[in-house]
mmCIF file of C-alpha atoms in Angstrom:
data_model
loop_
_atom_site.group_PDB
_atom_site.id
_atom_site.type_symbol
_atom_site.label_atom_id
_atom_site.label_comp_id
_atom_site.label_asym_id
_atom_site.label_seq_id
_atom_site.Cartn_x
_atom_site.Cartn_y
_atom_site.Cartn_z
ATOM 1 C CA UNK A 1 2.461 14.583 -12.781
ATOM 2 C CA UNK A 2 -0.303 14.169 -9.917
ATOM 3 C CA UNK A 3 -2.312 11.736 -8.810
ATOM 4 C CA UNK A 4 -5.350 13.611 -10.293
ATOM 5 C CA UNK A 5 -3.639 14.088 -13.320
ATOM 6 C CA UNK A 6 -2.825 9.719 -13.192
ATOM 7 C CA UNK A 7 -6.248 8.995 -12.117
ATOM 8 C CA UNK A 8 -8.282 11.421 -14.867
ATOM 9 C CA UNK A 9 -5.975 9.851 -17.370
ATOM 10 C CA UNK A 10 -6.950 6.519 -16.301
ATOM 11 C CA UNK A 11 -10.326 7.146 -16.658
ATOM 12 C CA UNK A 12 -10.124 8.664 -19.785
ATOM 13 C CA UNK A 13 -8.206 5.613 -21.104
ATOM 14 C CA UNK A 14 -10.861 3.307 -19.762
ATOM 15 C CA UNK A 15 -13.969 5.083 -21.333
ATOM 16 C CA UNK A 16 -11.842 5.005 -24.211
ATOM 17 C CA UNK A 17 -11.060 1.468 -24.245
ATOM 18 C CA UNK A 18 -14.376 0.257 -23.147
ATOM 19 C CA UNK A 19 -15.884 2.303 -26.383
ATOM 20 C CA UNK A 20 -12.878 0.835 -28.625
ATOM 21 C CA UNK A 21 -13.165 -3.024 -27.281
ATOM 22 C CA UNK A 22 -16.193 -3.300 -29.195
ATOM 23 C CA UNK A 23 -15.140 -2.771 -32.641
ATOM 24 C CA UNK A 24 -11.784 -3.328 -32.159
ATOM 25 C CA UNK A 25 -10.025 -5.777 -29.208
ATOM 26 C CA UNK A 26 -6.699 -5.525 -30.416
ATOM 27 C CA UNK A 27 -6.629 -1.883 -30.155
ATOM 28 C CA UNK A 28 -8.191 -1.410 -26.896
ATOM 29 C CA UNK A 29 -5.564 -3.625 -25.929
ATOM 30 C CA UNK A 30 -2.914 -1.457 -26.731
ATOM 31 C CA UNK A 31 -4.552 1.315 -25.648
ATOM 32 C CA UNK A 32 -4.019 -0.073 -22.289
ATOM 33 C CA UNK A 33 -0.366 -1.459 -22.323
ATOM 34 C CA UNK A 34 0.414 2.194 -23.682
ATOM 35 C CA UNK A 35 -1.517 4.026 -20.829
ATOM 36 C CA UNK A 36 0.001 1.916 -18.446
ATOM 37 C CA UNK A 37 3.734 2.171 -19.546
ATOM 38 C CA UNK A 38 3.093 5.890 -19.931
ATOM 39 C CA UNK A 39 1.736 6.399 -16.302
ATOM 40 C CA UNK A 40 4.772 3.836 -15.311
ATOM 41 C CA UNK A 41 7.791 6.308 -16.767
ATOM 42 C CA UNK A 42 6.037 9.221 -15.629
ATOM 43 C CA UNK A 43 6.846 7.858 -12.051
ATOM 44 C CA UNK A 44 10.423 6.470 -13.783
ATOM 45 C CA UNK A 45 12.310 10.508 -12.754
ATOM 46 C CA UNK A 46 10.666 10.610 -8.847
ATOM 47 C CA UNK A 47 11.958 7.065 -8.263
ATOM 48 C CA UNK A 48 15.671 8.456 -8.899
ATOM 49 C CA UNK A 49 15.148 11.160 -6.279
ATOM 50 C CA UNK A 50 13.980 8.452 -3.246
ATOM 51 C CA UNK A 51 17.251 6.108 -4.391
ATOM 52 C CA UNK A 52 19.647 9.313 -4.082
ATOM 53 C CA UNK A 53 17.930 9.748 -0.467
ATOM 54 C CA UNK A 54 18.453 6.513 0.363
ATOM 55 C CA UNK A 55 21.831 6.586 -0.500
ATOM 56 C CA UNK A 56 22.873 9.509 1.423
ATOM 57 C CA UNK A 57 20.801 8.000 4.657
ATOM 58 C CA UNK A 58 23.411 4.478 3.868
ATOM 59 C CA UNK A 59 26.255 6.407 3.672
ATOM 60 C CA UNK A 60 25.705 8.594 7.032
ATOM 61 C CA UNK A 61 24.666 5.193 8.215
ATOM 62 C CA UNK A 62 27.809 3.141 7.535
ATOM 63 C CA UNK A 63 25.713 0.642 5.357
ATOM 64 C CA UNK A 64 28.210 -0.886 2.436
ATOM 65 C CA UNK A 65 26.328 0.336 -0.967
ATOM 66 C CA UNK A 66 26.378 -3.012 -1.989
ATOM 67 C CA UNK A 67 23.336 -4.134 0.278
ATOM 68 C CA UNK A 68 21.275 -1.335 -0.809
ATOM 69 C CA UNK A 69 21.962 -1.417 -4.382
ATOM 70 C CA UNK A 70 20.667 -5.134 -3.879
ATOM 71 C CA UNK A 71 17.590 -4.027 -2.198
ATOM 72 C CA UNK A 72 16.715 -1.007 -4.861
ATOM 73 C CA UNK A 73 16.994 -4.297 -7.612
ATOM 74 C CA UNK A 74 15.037 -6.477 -5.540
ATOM 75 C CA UNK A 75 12.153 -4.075 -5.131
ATOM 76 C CA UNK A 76 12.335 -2.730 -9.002
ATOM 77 C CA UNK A 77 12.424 -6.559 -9.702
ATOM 78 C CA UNK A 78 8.993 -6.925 -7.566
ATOM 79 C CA UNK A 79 7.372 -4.051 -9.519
ATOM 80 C CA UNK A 80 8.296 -4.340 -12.696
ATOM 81 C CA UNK A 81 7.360 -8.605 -12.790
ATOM 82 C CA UNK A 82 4.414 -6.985 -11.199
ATOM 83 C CA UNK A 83 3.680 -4.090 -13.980
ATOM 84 C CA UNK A 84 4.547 -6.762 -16.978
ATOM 85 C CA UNK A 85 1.917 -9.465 -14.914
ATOM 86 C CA UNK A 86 -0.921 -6.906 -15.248
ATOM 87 C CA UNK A 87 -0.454 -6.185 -18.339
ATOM 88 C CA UNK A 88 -0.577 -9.680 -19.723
ATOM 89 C CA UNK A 89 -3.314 -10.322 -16.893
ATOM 90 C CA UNK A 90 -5.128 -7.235 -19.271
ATOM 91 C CA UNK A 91 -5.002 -9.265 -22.403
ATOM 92 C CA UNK A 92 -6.199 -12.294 -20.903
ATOM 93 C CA UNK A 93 -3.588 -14.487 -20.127
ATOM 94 C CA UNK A 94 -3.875 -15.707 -16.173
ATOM 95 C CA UNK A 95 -1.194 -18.465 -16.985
ATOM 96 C CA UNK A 96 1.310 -16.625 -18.234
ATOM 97 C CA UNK A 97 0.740 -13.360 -15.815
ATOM 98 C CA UNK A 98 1.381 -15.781 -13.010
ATOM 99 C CA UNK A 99 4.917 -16.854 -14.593
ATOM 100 C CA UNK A 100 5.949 -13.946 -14.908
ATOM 101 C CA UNK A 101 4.803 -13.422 -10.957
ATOM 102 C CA UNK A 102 6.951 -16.450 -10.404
ATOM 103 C CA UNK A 103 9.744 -15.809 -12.239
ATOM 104 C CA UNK A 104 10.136 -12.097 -10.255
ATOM 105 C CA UNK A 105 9.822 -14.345 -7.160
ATOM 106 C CA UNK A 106 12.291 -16.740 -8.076
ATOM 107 C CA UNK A 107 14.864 -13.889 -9.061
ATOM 108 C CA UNK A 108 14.087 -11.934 -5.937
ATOM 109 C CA UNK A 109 14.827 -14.736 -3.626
ATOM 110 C CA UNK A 110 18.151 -14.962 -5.374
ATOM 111 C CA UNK A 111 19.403 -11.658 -5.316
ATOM 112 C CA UNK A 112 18.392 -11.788 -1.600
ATOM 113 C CA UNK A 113 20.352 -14.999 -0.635
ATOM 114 C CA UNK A 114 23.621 -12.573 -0.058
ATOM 115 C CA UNK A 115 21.663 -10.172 2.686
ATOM 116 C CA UNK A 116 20.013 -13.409 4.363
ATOM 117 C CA UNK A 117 23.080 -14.606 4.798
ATOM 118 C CA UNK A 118 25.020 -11.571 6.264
ATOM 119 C CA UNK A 119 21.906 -10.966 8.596
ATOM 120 C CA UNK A 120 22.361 -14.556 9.478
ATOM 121 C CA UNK A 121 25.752 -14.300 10.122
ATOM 122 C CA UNK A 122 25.127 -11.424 12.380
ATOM 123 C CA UNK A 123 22.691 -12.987 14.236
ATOM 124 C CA UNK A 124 24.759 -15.975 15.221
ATOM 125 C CA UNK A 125 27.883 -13.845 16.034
ATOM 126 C CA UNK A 126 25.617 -11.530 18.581
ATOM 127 C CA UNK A 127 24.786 -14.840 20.342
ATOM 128 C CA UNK A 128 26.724 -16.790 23.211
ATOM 129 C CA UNK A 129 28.597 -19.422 21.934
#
C-alpha cells in the first residue's frame, strides 16, 4: 500500500465519518479506530523488512542483539502508546490519551536503563582515571 492509497483512504474515512457523526457518534467512532488500525497493520509487514536490515547492519557491526532488540521495543513501545493515545484522543478523552502517553514514557525509560548504563560505562572507561 502507498501513501496515496493511505491518504485517499483517509479521506474517504473522514467524509464518511463527518456524514455518520451526525446521526450516529458511536459509529463514526468506530469508523475511525477501524481506519486507523487498518492503515496501522498495513505498515505491520514493511516494519519486519527495516528490523531484518537492521539486524544484518548489528551483526556486520559487532553490536550484541540484545541492545538492538531493546531499541526495536523501545521505539514500537513509543508508537504504539502513541497510536492507542490518538485513538482515545479521537473519542474524546484528553485525560486518559495522556496516560497512556505516560505510561509508554514510563516503560520506555525502563527498558532503556540497561543501554544508559553500558553507554555510561563506556564513557567512563574511555576517560583518564
Amino acid at each position: 500500500m502507498d501513501i496515496l492509497q493511505i491518504v485517499g483512504i483517509g479521506f474517504l474515512a473522514t467524509v464518511l465519518i463527518l456524514v455518520i457523526r451526525e446521526q450516529k457518534p458511536m459509529f463514526a467512532y468506530l469508523l475511525a479506530a477501524f481506519v486507523g488500525v487498518a492503515i496501522f497493520l498495513a505498515f505491520v509487514g514493511k516494519i519486519d523488512d527495516v528490523v531484518s536490515v537492521l539486524e544484518e547492519l548489528a551483526d556486520r557491526s559487532g553490536i550484541p542483539s540484545v541492545y538492538l532488540k531493546t531499541m526495536l521495543k523501545i521505539i514500537g513501545i513509543a508508537y504504539i502508546a502513541e497510536f492507542g493515545a490518538q485513538i482515545v484522543r479521537d473519542a474524546g478523552l484528553e485525560s486518559v490519551a495522556t496516560k497512556i502517553e505516560f505510561a509508554g514514557k514510563m516503560l520506555i525509560l525502563v527498558m532503556a536503563v540497561p543501554i544508559i548504563s553500558v553507554i555510561v560505562e563506556t564513557v567512563l572507561n574511555l576517560l583518564p582515571a
